[in-house]
Coordinates of C-alpha atoms in Angstrom, one line a residue:
Chain W
X20 CA 0.0 0.0 0.0
X21 CA 1.2 3.6 -0.6
X22 CA 2.4 5.8 2.2
X23 CA 1.3 9.5 2.7
X24 CA 1.5 11.8 5.5
X25 CA -1.4 12.4 8.1
X26 CA -1.7 16.1 6.7
X27 CA -1.7 14.8 3.0
X28 CA -4.5 12.5 4.2
X29 CA -6.7 15.2 5.4
X30 CA -5.9 17.3 2.2
X31 CA -7.1 14.2 0.2
X32 CA -10.2 13.7 2.1
X33 CA -11.1 17.6 1.6
X34 CA -10.4 17.3 -2.2
X35 CA -12.6 14.2 -2.5
X36 CA -15.5 15.1 -0.6
X37 CA -15.6 18.7 -2.4
X38 CA -15.3 17.0 -5.7
X39 CA -18.1 14.6 -4.6
X40 CA -20.7 16.7 -3.1
X41 CA -21.0 20.6 -4.3
X42 CA -22.9 21.4 -0.8
X43 CA -19.4 21.0 0.9
X44 CA -17.3 24.2 1.1
X45 CA -14.5 25.2 3.4
X46 CA -14.3 28.2 5.6
X47 CA -11.4 29.6 8.0
X48 CA -8.6 31.9 8.8
X49 CA -5.9 31.6 5.9
X50 CA -7.6 28.5 4.0
X51 CA -7.4 29.9 0.6
X52 CA -3.4 30.3 0.1
X53 CA -1.8 27.1 -0.4
X54 CA 1.4 28.0 1.2
X55 CA -0.3 28.2 4.7
X56 CA -1.2 24.8 5.6
X57 CA -0.5 21.4 3.9
X58 CA -3.8 20.3 5.1
X59 CA -5.7 22.7 2.8
X60 CA -3.0 23.3 0.1
X61 CA -4.4 23.2 -3.4
X62 CA -8.1 23.6 -2.6
X63 CA -8.4 27.1 -3.4
X64 CA -7.1 26.8 -6.7
X65 CA -9.2 23.6 -7.5
X66 CA -12.6 24.8 -6.0
X67 CA -12.3 28.5 -6.0
X68 CA -12.5 31.0 -3.4
X69 CA -16.3 30.8 -2.8
X70 CA -16.0 27.2 -1.8
X71 CA -12.5 27.6 0.0
X72 CA -13.4 30.9 1.6
X73 CA -10.9 32.9 3.7
X74 CA -12.6 34.5 6.9
X75 CA -11.9 37.4 9.0
X76 CA -10.5 36.7 12.5
X77 CA -13.9 36.2 13.6
X78 CA -14.2 32.7 15.2
X79 CA -17.8 33.3 16.8
X80 CA -19.1 35.1 13.6
X81 CA -17.8 32.5 11.1
X82 CA -18.6 29.3 13.1
X83 CA -22.1 30.7 13.8
X84 CA -22.4 31.3 10.2
X85 CA -21.5 27.7 9.4
X86 CA -24.3 26.6 11.7
X87 CA -26.6 28.6 9.7
X88 CA -25.5 27.5 6.4
X89 CA -25.6 23.9 7.6
X90 CA -29.3 24.4 8.8
X91 CA -30.0 25.9 5.0
X92 CA -28.7 23.0 3.3
X93 CA -25.2 23.1 3.0
X94 CA -22.2 20.9 4.3
X95 CA -19.6 23.5 5.5
X96 CA -16.3 22.4 6.9
X97 CA -14.6 24.9 9.2
X98 CA -10.8 25.3 9.7
X99 CA -10.1 26.4 13.4
X100 CA -6.4 26.6 12.7
X101 CA -6.0 25.7 16.4
X102 CA -8.4 24.3 18.9
X103 CA -7.4 27.1 21.3
X104 CA -9.0 29.6 19.1
X105 CA -12.1 27.5 19.1
X106 CA -12.7 29.0 22.5
X107 CA -14.1 32.1 21.0
X108 CA -16.8 30.1 19.4
X109 CA -18.2 27.9 21.9
X110 CA -21.5 29.3 21.9
X111 CA -22.4 28.3 18.4
X112 CA -21.0 25.0 18.7
X113 CA -22.3 24.0 22.2
X114 CA -25.4 25.9 22.4
X115 CA -26.4 26.0 18.8
X116 CA -25.1 23.5 16.6
X117 CA -25.1 20.5 19.2
X118 CA -28.7 21.4 20.6
X119 CA -30.6 22.7 17.6
X120 CA -32.0 19.3 16.4
X121 CA -33.1 18.4 19.6
X122 CA -34.5 21.9 20.9
X123 CA -36.2 22.2 17.5
X124 CA -38.0 18.7 17.7
X125 CA -36.2 17.5 14.7
X126 CA -37.0 20.1 12.5
X127 CA -33.2 20.7 11.4
X128 CA -30.1 18.8 11.0
X129 CA -26.7 20.6 11.3
X130 CA -24.0 18.8 9.0
X131 CA -21.1 20.6 10.2
X132 CA -17.5 19.4 10.5
X133 CA -15.2 21.7 12.8
X134 CA -11.7 20.6 12.0
X135 CA -9.7 21.7 14.9
X136 CA -5.8 21.1 14.8
X137 CA -4.5 20.9 18.3
X138 CA -1.6 20.0 20.8
X139 CA 1.9 20.5 22.0
X140 CA 5.4 19.2 21.7
X141 CA 6.0 22.6 19.6
X142 CA 7.2 25.2 22.1
X143 CA 4.1 27.1 21.4
X144 CA 2.9 27.9 25.0
X145 CA 0.0 27.8 27.1
X146 CA -2.7 29.1 24.6
X147 CA -1.2 27.4 21.6
X148 CA -0.8 23.8 22.8
X149 CA -4.0 22.7 24.5
X150 CA -5.9 19.5 23.9
X151 CA -9.7 20.4 24.6
X152 CA -11.5 17.3 23.2
X153 CA -12.5 16.6 26.8
X154 CA -14.5 19.6 27.2
X155 CA -16.8 18.5 24.4
X156 CA -17.7 15.0 25.3
X157 CA -19.8 17.1 27.8
X158 CA -22.0 18.2 24.9
X159 CA -24.6 15.8 23.8
X160 CA -25.4 16.1 20.2
X161 CA -21.9 16.6 19.2
X162 CA -19.8 14.0 17.7
X163 CA -16.1 13.9 18.7
X164 CA -13.4 12.2 16.6
X165 CA -9.7 11.9 17.4
X166 CA -7.7 10.1 14.5
X167 CA -4.3 9.1 15.3
X168 CA -2.8 7.9 12.0
X169 CA -3.2 8.8 8.1
X170 CA -5.7 6.1 7.0
X171 CA -7.8 7.0 10.0
X172 CA -7.7 10.7 9.4
X173 CA -8.7 10.4 5.9
X174 CA -11.3 7.9 6.4
X175 CA -12.8 9.4 9.5
X176 CA -12.8 12.8 7.8
X177 CA -14.7 11.6 4.7
X178 CA -17.2 9.9 7.1
X179 CA -17.5 13.1 9.3
X180 CA -18.0 15.2 6.0
X181 CA -20.8 12.9 5.1
X182 CA -22.4 12.7 8.6
X183 CA -25.7 14.6 9.2
X184 CA -24.7 15.8 12.4
X185 CA -22.2 18.4 14.0
X186 CA -18.7 16.9 14.2
X187 CA -15.7 18.1 16.2
X188 CA -12.7 16.6 14.1
X189 CA -9.5 16.8 16.2
X190 CA -6.4 16.8 14.3
X191 CA -3.0 16.3 16.3
X192 CA -0.4 18.9 15.1
X193 CA 2.4 16.4 16.2
X194 CA 0.9 13.9 13.8
X195 CA 0.9 16.3 10.7
X196 CA 4.1 14.8 9.4
X197 CA 3.7 11.2 10.5
X198 CA 3.7 8.9 7.4
X199 CA 1.7 5.7 7.0
X200 CA -0.3 3.3 4.8
X201 CA -3.7 4.9 3.5
X202 CA -5.7 2.8 0.8
X203 CA -6.2 4.2 -2.6
X204 CA -9.8 5.3 -3.5
X205 CA -12.8 6.2 -1.5
X206 CA -11.5 5.0 1.7
X207 CA -14.0 5.8 4.7
X208 CA -13.9 4.6 8.3
X209 CA -16.9 4.1 10.5
X210 CA -17.8 6.6 13.3
X211 CA -18.0 4.9 16.7
X212 CA -15.5 1.9 16.2
X213 CA -12.4 1.6 18.2
X214 CA -9.4 0.0 16.3
X215 CA -6.8 -2.6 17.7
X216 CA -3.6 -0.9 16.3
X217 CA -1.2 -3.8 17.9
X218 CA -2.3 -7.0 19.2
X219 CA -1.0 -8.3 22.4
X220 CA -2.0 -10.5 25.7
X221 CA -0.5 -8.8 28.7
X222 CA -1.8 -5.3 29.0
X223 CA -4.1 -2.8 27.2
X224 CA -2.7 0.3 26.3
X225 CA -5.5 2.8 25.1
X226 CA -4.2 5.9 23.3
X227 CA -6.1 9.0 22.4
X228 CA -5.1 11.0 19.3
X229 CA -1.2 11.5 19.5
X230 CA -0.8 9.3 22.4
X231 CA -2.0 6.3 20.2
X232 CA 1.5 6.7 18.7
X233 CA 2.8 7.1 22.1
X234 CA 1.3 3.8 23.1
X235 CA 2.7 2.3 20.0
X236 CA 6.1 3.4 20.6
X237 CA 5.7 2.2 24.6
X238 CA 4.7 -1.3 23.1
X239 CA 7.8 -1.8 21.3
X240 CA 9.8 -0.7 24.3
X241 CA 7.9 -3.2 26.4
X242 CA 8.3 -6.1 23.8
X243 CA 11.9 -5.5 24.2
X244 CA 11.4 -6.5 28.1
X245 CA 9.0 -9.3 27.1
X246 CA 5.7 -7.7 27.6
X247 CA 3.2 -8.3 25.0
X248 CA 1.2 -5.0 25.1
X249 CA -2.0 -4.6 23.0
X250 CA -2.7 -1.1 21.6
X251 CA -6.3 0.1 21.2
X252 CA -7.5 3.6 19.7
X253 CA -11.1 4.7 20.4
X254 CA -10.7 6.8 17.1
X255 CA -14.0 8.4 18.4
X256 CA -14.9 9.7 21.9
X257 CA -18.6 10.6 21.1
X258 CA -19.6 7.9 20.6
X259 CA -17.2 6.0 22.6
X260 CA -16.7 2.3 21.7
X261 CA -16.7 1.2 25.1
X262 CA -17.4 -2.5 24.2
X263 CA -14.5 -2.4 21.8
X264 CA -12.1 -1.1 24.6
X265 CA -13.5 -3.3 27.2
X266 CA -13.0 -6.5 25.0
X267 CA -9.4 -5.8 25.1
X268 CA -9.3 -5.2 28.7
X269 CA -11.2 -8.6 29.4
X270 CA -8.5 -10.4 27.4
X271 CA -5.4 -8.6 29.1
X272 CA -6.7 -7.8 32.6
X273 CA -4.6 -4.8 32.8
X274 CA -5.2 -1.0 31.2
X275 CA -3.1 2.2 30.8
X276 CA -5.1 5.1 29.3
X277 CA -3.0 7.7 27.5
X278 CA -4.2 11.1 26.3
X279 CA -2.3 14.5 25.8
X280 CA -4.9 16.7 27.5
X281 CA -5.0 17.3 31.2
X282 CA -5.4 14.6 33.7
X283 CA -8.3 15.9 35.6
X284 CA -11.8 15.4 34.2
X285 CA -9.9 14.1 31.0
X286 CA -11.0 11.7 28.3
X287 CA -8.8 9.0 30.1
X288 CA -11.0 9.5 33.2
X289 CA -14.3 8.9 31.0
X290 CA -12.5 6.0 29.3
X291 CA -11.2 4.4 32.7
X292 CA -14.7 4.9 34.3
X293 CA -16.4 3.2 31.5
X294 CA -14.1 0.2 30.9
X295 CA -14.1 -0.6 34.7
X296 CA -17.9 -0.5 34.7
X297 CA -17.8 -2.9 31.7
X298 CA -14.7 -5.2 32.8
X299 CA -14.5 -4.8 36.3
X300 CA -14.1 -8.5 37.0
X301 CA -11.3 -9.1 34.4
X302 CA -9.2 -6.3 36.0
X303 CA -6.0 -7.3 37.8
X304 CA -4.7 -3.9 38.6
X305 CA -6.2 -0.4 38.8
X306 CA -6.6 1.1 35.4
X307 CA -3.9 4.1 35.4
X308 CA -3.8 7.2 33.5
X309 CA -1.1 9.0 31.5
X310 CA -2.0 12.7 30.5
X311 CA -0.6 16.2 30.7
X312 CA 0.0 17.4 34.2
X313 CA -2.7 19.7 35.6
X314 CA -0.6 23.1 34.7
X315 CA -0.6 25.1 31.5
X316 CA 1.8 23.9 28.8
X317 CA 5.0 26.0 29.2
X318 CA 7.3 27.2 26.3
X319 CA 10.5 26.0 27.2
X320 CA 11.4 22.6 25.7
X321 CA 12.7 21.2 29.1
X322 CA 9.5 22.4 30.8
X323 CA 7.0 21.3 28.2
X324 CA 8.5 17.6 28.5
X325 CA 7.8 17.8 32.2
X326 CA 4.0 18.7 31.6
X327 CA 3.2 16.6 28.4
X328 CA 2.8 12.9 28.5
X329 CA 5.7 10.9 26.9
X330 CA 6.5 7.3 25.6
X331 CA 8.4 6.9 28.8
X332 CA 5.7 8.0 31.0
X333 CA 3.3 5.4 29.4
X334 CA 6.0 2.5 29.9
X335 CA 6.4 3.6 33.5
X336 CA 2.8 3.5 34.0
X337 CA 2.6 -0.1 32.2
X338 CA 5.4 -1.4 34.3
X339 CA 3.6 -0.3 37.4
X340 CA 0.2 -1.8 36.3
X341 CA 2.2 -5.1 35.5
X342 CA 3.9 -5.1 39.0
Chain Q
X57 CA -36.7 59.2 13.2
X58 CA -38.4 57.7 10.0
X59 CA -42.3 58.3 9.9
X60 CA -44.5 56.6 7.4
X61 CA -45.2 58.3 4.4
X62 CA -48.5 56.2 3.9
X63 CA -48.9 55.5 0.5
X64 CA -49.9 52.2 1.3
X65 CA -53.0 50.5 0.5
X66 CA -55.8 49.9 2.7
X67 CA -55.6 46.2 2.0
X68 CA -51.7 46.0 3.1
X69 CA -52.6 48.0 6.3
X70 CA -55.6 45.8 7.2
X71 CA -53.5 42.7 7.0
X72 CA -50.6 44.1 9.0
X73 CA -53.4 45.4 11.5
X74 CA -54.5 41.7 11.6
X75 CA -51.1 40.3 12.2
X76 CA -50.6 42.6 15.2
X77 CA -54.2 41.7 16.5
X78 CA -53.3 37.9 16.2
X79 CA -49.9 38.3 17.9
X80 CA -51.5 40.6 20.6
X81 CA -54.6 37.9 21.3
X82 CA -51.9 35.1 21.2
X83 CA -49.6 36.5 23.6
X84 CA -52.5 37.6 26.2
X85 CA -53.7 33.9 25.8
X86 CA -50.1 32.7 26.8
X87 CA -50.0 35.2 29.7
X88 CA -53.3 33.8 30.8
X89 CA -52.1 30.4 30.4
X90 CA -48.8 31.0 32.2
X91 CA -50.8 32.6 35.1
X92 CA -53.0 29.6 35.3
X93 CA -50.0 27.3 35.6
X94 CA -50.7 25.7 32.3
X95 CA -47.3 26.8 30.7
X96 CA -44.3 24.6 31.0
X97 CA -41.2 27.1 31.4
X98 CA -40.9 30.6 31.0
X99 CA -42.8 33.2 28.4
X100 CA -41.6 36.5 27.3
X101 CA -44.3 38.3 25.7
X102 CA -43.8 41.2 23.0
X103 CA -46.9 43.0 23.8
X104 CA -46.6 46.7 22.4
X105 CA -44.1 45.6 19.9
X106 CA -46.3 43.9 17.6
X107 CA -45.7 46.7 14.8
X108 CA -42.1 45.4 14.4
X109 CA -43.0 41.9 13.8
X110 CA -46.2 42.7 11.5
X111 CA -44.1 45.4 9.4
X112 CA -41.2 43.6 8.9
X113 CA -42.8 40.2 7.8
X114 CA -45.2 42.0 5.5
X115 CA -42.0 42.8 3.3
X116 CA -40.9 39.2 3.1
X117 CA -41.6 36.5 0.8
X118 CA -42.6 33.0 2.1
X119 CA -39.4 31.5 1.1
X120 CA -37.3 34.1 3.0
X121 CA -36.1 33.3 6.6
X122 CA -36.4 34.8 9.9
X123 CA -34.5 34.3 13.0
X124 CA -35.8 35.7 16.3
X125 CA -35.0 35.7 20.2
X126 CA -36.6 34.9 23.3
X127 CA -39.1 37.4 22.9
X128 CA -40.2 35.9 19.5
X129 CA -43.7 35.0 19.3
X130 CA -44.7 38.1 17.3
X131 CA -42.1 37.5 14.6
X132 CA -43.1 33.7 14.6
X133 CA -46.6 34.6 14.0
X134 CA -46.0 37.1 11.5
X135 CA -43.8 34.7 9.5
X136 CA -46.8 32.4 9.3
X137 CA -46.0 30.0 12.3
X138 CA -49.0 27.9 12.9
X139 CA -51.0 29.0 16.2
X140 CA -52.2 25.7 17.4
X141 CA -48.6 24.0 17.4
X142 CA -47.0 26.9 18.9
X143 CA -49.5 27.3 21.7
X144 CA -49.0 23.4 22.1
X145 CA -45.4 24.2 22.5
X146 CA -45.9 26.6 25.1
X147 CA -48.2 24.2 27.0
X148 CA -45.7 21.2 27.0
X149 CA -47.7 18.9 24.6
X150 CA -45.9 16.6 22.2
X151 CA -47.8 18.2 19.2
X152 CA -45.8 21.5 19.7
X153 CA -43.4 22.5 17.1
X154 CA -40.5 21.5 19.1
X155 CA -42.2 18.3 20.5
X156 CA -42.2 20.1 23.9
X157 CA -38.2 20.2 24.1
X158 CA -37.6 23.8 23.2
X159 CA -40.7 25.7 24.8
X160 CA -41.5 29.5 24.1
X161 CA -37.8 30.4 23.8
X162 CA -36.9 28.0 20.8
X163 CA -40.1 28.4 18.7
X164 CA -39.3 27.3 15.1
X165 CA -41.2 26.5 12.1
X166 CA -38.8 25.8 9.4
X167 CA -41.5 24.9 6.8
X168 CA -42.4 28.6 7.1
X169 CA -38.9 29.8 6.7
X170 CA -38.8 30.4 10.5
X171 CA -35.4 29.2 11.7
X172 CA -36.0 29.4 15.3
X173 CA -36.0 31.5 18.3
X174 CA -32.6 31.6 19.8
X175 CA -32.5 32.2 23.5
X176 CA -28.7 33.0 23.7
X177 CA -28.9 36.8 23.2
X178 CA -26.9 37.5 20.0
X179 CA -26.4 33.8 18.8
X180 CA -28.9 34.3 16.2
X181 CA -27.0 36.8 14.2
X182 CA -24.0 34.8 13.0
X183 CA -26.6 32.1 12.0
X184 CA -28.7 34.4 9.9
X185 CA -25.2 35.1 8.4
X186 CA -24.7 31.6 7.4
X187 CA -28.5 31.3 6.2
X188 CA -27.7 34.3 3.9
X189 CA -24.6 32.7 2.8
X190 CA -26.3 29.7 1.8
X191 CA -28.8 31.7 -0.1
X192 CA -26.0 33.6 -2.0
X193 CA -24.3 30.1 -2.9
X194 CA -27.3 28.9 -4.3
X195 CA -27.9 31.9 -6.4
X196 CA -31.4 32.6 -5.4
X197 CA -32.6 36.0 -4.3
X198 CA -33.8 34.8 -0.9
X199 CA -33.4 37.1 2.4
X200 CA -32.8 36.5 6.0
X201 CA -34.0 38.8 8.6
X202 CA -32.6 38.7 12.0
X203 CA -34.7 40.2 14.8
X204 CA -32.5 41.3 18.2
X205 CA -32.8 43.8 20.9
X206 CA -31.0 46.9 22.1
X207 CA -29.1 44.5 24.6
X208 CA -27.9 42.3 21.7
X209 CA -26.4 45.0 19.8
X210 CA -23.7 45.4 22.4
X211 CA -22.7 41.8 22.0
X212 CA -19.6 40.9 20.1
X213 CA -21.9 38.6 17.7
X214 CA -23.6 41.6 16.1
X215 CA -20.2 43.0 15.3
X216 CA -18.8 39.7 13.8
X217 CA -22.0 38.9 11.9
X218 CA -22.6 42.5 10.6
X219 CA -19.0 42.5 9.3
X220 CA -19.3 39.1 7.7
X221 CA -22.5 40.2 5.9
X222 CA -20.8 43.3 5.0
X223 CA -17.6 42.0 3.3
X224 CA -19.5 39.2 1.6
X225 CA -22.5 41.2 0.6
X226 CA -24.8 38.7 2.3
X227 CA -28.7 39.2 1.9
X228 CA -29.2 39.8 5.6
X229 CA -31.5 42.5 7.3
X230 CA -30.5 43.2 10.9
X231 CA -33.7 44.3 12.7
X232 CA -33.1 45.8 16.1
X233 CA -36.3 46.3 18.1
X234 CA -34.8 48.7 20.8
X235 CA -37.5 48.5 23.4
X236 CA -35.2 50.5 25.8
X237 CA -34.1 48.0 28.3
X238 CA -32.2 44.7 28.5
X239 CA -34.4 43.0 31.3
X240 CA -33.8 46.0 33.7
X241 CA -30.7 47.7 32.1
X242 CA -31.6 50.9 30.1
X243 CA -30.2 51.3 26.8
X244 CA -29.0 54.8 27.4
X245 CA -26.7 53.3 30.1
X246 CA -25.5 50.3 28.2
X247 CA -25.2 51.6 24.7
X248 CA -22.7 54.1 23.5
X249 CA -25.0 55.6 20.9
X250 CA -28.6 57.1 21.2
X251 CA -29.7 55.6 17.8
X252 CA -28.4 52.1 17.4
X253 CA -28.8 52.3 13.6
X254 CA -25.7 54.4 13.3
X255 CA -23.7 51.7 14.1
X256 CA -24.4 50.5 10.4
X257 CA -21.8 53.0 9.5
X258 CA -19.0 50.9 10.9
X259 CA -19.8 48.3 8.4
X260 CA -20.5 50.7 5.5
X261 CA -24.1 49.4 5.3
X262 CA -27.4 51.5 5.3
X263 CA -29.0 52.5 8.8
X264 CA -32.2 53.9 9.6
X265 CA -34.2 54.4 12.8
X266 CA -38.1 54.3 12.5
X267 CA -40.9 54.6 15.0
X268 CA -41.6 51.2 16.0
X269 CA -45.1 51.8 17.2
X270 CA -46.1 52.7 13.5
X271 CA -46.5 49.7 11.4
X272 CA -46.4 51.5 8.3
X273 CA -42.9 53.2 9.1
X274 CA -41.6 49.8 10.0
X275 CA -42.9 48.1 6.8
X276 CA -41.7 50.9 4.5
X277 CA -38.0 50.8 6.0
X278 CA -38.1 46.9 6.0
X279 CA -39.3 46.9 2.2
X280 CA -36.3 49.2 1.4
X281 CA -33.7 47.0 3.4
X282 CA -35.2 43.7 2.1
X283 CA -34.8 45.0 -1.6
X284 CA -31.2 46.1 -1.0
X285 CA -30.3 42.8 0.3
X286 CA -32.2 41.0 -2.5
X287 CA -30.5 43.1 -5.2
X288 CA -27.2 41.7 -3.9
X289 CA -26.2 44.9 -2.2
X290 CA -25.6 43.3 1.4
X291 CA -27.0 44.0 4.8
X292 CA -28.9 46.8 6.4
X293 CA -29.5 47.8 9.9
X294 CA -33.0 49.0 10.6
X295 CA -33.7 50.2 14.2
X296 CA -37.2 50.4 15.5
X297 CA -37.7 52.6 18.7
X298 CA -40.4 50.5 20.6
X299 CA -41.3 49.5 24.2
X300 CA -42.8 46.3 25.8
X301 CA -46.0 47.0 27.8
X302 CA -45.2 43.9 30.2
X303 CA -42.1 43.3 32.0
X304 CA -39.2 41.0 30.8
X305 CA -41.0 38.2 32.0
X306 CA -43.6 37.4 34.6
X307 CA -40.7 37.9 37.3
X308 CA -40.8 41.6 37.0
X309 CA -43.9 44.3 37.0
X310 CA -44.8 46.5 34.0
X311 CA -43.6 49.6 35.8
X312 CA -42.5 50.4 39.4
X313 CA -39.2 48.5 39.4
X314 CA -37.0 50.0 36.6
X315 CA -39.4 51.8 34.8
X316 CA -41.7 54.9 35.8
X317 CA -45.3 54.7 35.6
X318 CA -45.2 58.0 33.7
X319 CA -43.0 56.5 31.0
X320 CA -45.0 53.3 30.7
X321 CA -48.3 55.4 30.2
X322 CA -46.4 57.6 27.6
X323 CA -45.7 54.5 25.4
X324 CA -49.0 52.9 26.3
X325 CA -50.6 55.9 24.7
X326 CA -49.0 54.8 21.4
X327 CA -49.9 51.3 21.4
X328 CA -49.3 49.9 17.7
X329 CA -52.7 48.8 17.5
X330 CA -54.7 52.0 18.3
X331 CA -52.2 54.0 16.0
X332 CA -53.0 51.7 13.1
X333 CA -56.6 51.9 13.8
X334 CA -56.4 55.8 13.7
X335 CA -54.7 55.8 10.5
X336 CA -57.2 53.6 8.9
X337 CA -60.1 55.4 10.5
X338 CA -61.6 52.0 11.6
X339 CA -64.9 51.8 12.4
X340 CA -66.4 49.8 15.4
X341 CA -67.8 47.2 13.0
X342 CA -64.4 46.9 11.1
X343 CA -62.7 46.3 14.4
X344 CA -65.3 43.6 15.6
X345 CA -64.8 41.8 12.4
X346 CA -61.1 41.7 12.9
X347 CA -61.5 40.6 16.5
X348 CA -64.0 38.1 15.8
X349 CA -61.7 36.4 13.2
X350 CA -58.7 36.3 15.5
X351 CA -60.9 35.1 18.2
X352 CA -61.9 32.0 16.1
X353 CA -58.2 31.3 15.6
X354 CA -57.1 31.8 19.3
X355 CA -60.2 29.4 20.1
X356 CA -58.9 26.6 17.7
X357 CA -55.5 26.9 19.0
X358 CA -56.5 26.6 22.7
X359 CA -58.7 23.7 21.8
X360 CA -55.9 22.0 19.9
X361 CA -53.4 22.5 22.8
X362 CA -55.5 21.8 25.6
X363 CA -56.7 18.4 23.7
X364 CA -53.1 17.5 22.6
X365 CA -51.3 14.6 24.7
X366 CA -48.0 15.3 26.7
X367 CA -44.9 13.7 25.6
X368 CA -44.2 10.0 26.1
X369 CA -41.1 9.5 28.1
X370 CA -39.2 8.1 25.0
X371 CA -39.3 11.7 23.5
X372 CA -36.6 12.7 25.8
X373 CA -33.9 10.4 24.0
X374 CA -35.2 11.4 20.6
X375 CA -34.0 14.1 17.9
X376 CA -30.3 14.1 19.4
X377 CA -28.5 12.8 16.1
X378 CA -29.8 12.9 12.6

């Protein structure tokens, strides 16, 4: 199979879905100029600047506008540049997009995709490094997707664009240059299905987004010490495939959950709670969490490394769970 | 402030009068139901502001859109929203427009181009811009009107939506009902300008302030703003000076808390229904004909709502995802 990068896979998905459905259009800050981001390169030239539309720095305005356009029959895809900027647009996402169908008794649907690149390891500091997907699993009515490799980011983005509901589509900046195999052609992935990324028998490592990579690297290191780790990626966290995760934990009896977001109230906390409800009798050790420390993400490389999760931290948590 | 020039036909004026009366009687009924404990949730009536709803919507086509606010019964009715299903929504019946899940603050009738009352102040303006964008992209000459109040004109959403509509020349009319108070806070305290319409200059868009108690003046200003949008020239900002005769909700009195009796009486003397009756030199017989027709509609709505069932428990878990 051919190999392409995570950002090229996003780009392919956008090209293919805009080609397939003329109701799909892209909107956001600096999306029209190819040189700005590899994820959107070439789209403005191919589809014109009506459908690949630069916006003012106006997150509340253009996100609300996307909700309106979605209600009126279009399928907007927003580019948030960074999830940190999306904080200016929580009202149209949480109060409007996610609730309108329910609140209006099913009269409308809101087929909107919000692409939200996020994350650290890039010395961008407290307001340009956050992972905020945990906030949004508290919002009923919103799909939340967290793809960790090129094949999933392409397949899930295509599915998200075809979904008749609002989707928060998280992209991990640390993964943008990651290369991986991606099938040719119309490759889609199902929303709501976890995937086993590496099979193993001794412990389950559940990795969200960038930390699915960390878990795969940790599994390699653990293999060198005779530990056979299974890596499972939930891929979507609303809906969360609890059964898919629990099935692995029933097999291994041990579990570490790793995420790049903060530990308190995090996605890992939700997964740990759900998995123990479903597989308590199979657990031989407490489920442990690896996450960013509960402090802002500092700029300095050395300090950032202290705050953010790492392969070593996942290995250490796994060893503790195995001891 | 623009007054009506009144070149309007009696027929058009009569229709707008009927709409205003329909709104007035619906909201009086809603208030009665609320006081009788038959409404689920809160109700914000727009009694006193009916000329805004009737005047604007008379300038619209059926395939145009409106978006409104927590005080949106009037706009809903003027855009053609069905009264029985609307009253049923207020009374918590499953036959309600939103299946009893939105209540008074989220009335919508998308089949009539009514894209919803939106209870977060200011939130409807960016959405109106998006509906305007959809209309522009599909290449048809449809228009979206967004209703909001003096309070919302101080919200960042107003600025962002006006700016988007201006740079993209979107077919959106921003209609500000300046009823002088955001709950208890006077506009003269909270707002940097006397006439909110002057803010249109910041977006290089037309702005006009009209007498919101004069339905003909509202209609004429709206017709111009809607035509401007339909021609692809972008947004306008119309401000109507108006007044709610009731409190913000039933939680505050008509006057005596943050509004004086004298002020209230001054505006009450300019009741838009009475202003319109005078303009039309309406006879007692004509008034009765309007009143009788509206009473029939109201009676039918009450009968429908009273006889409708409450939602089954399963309704709580429906309509989350498409």
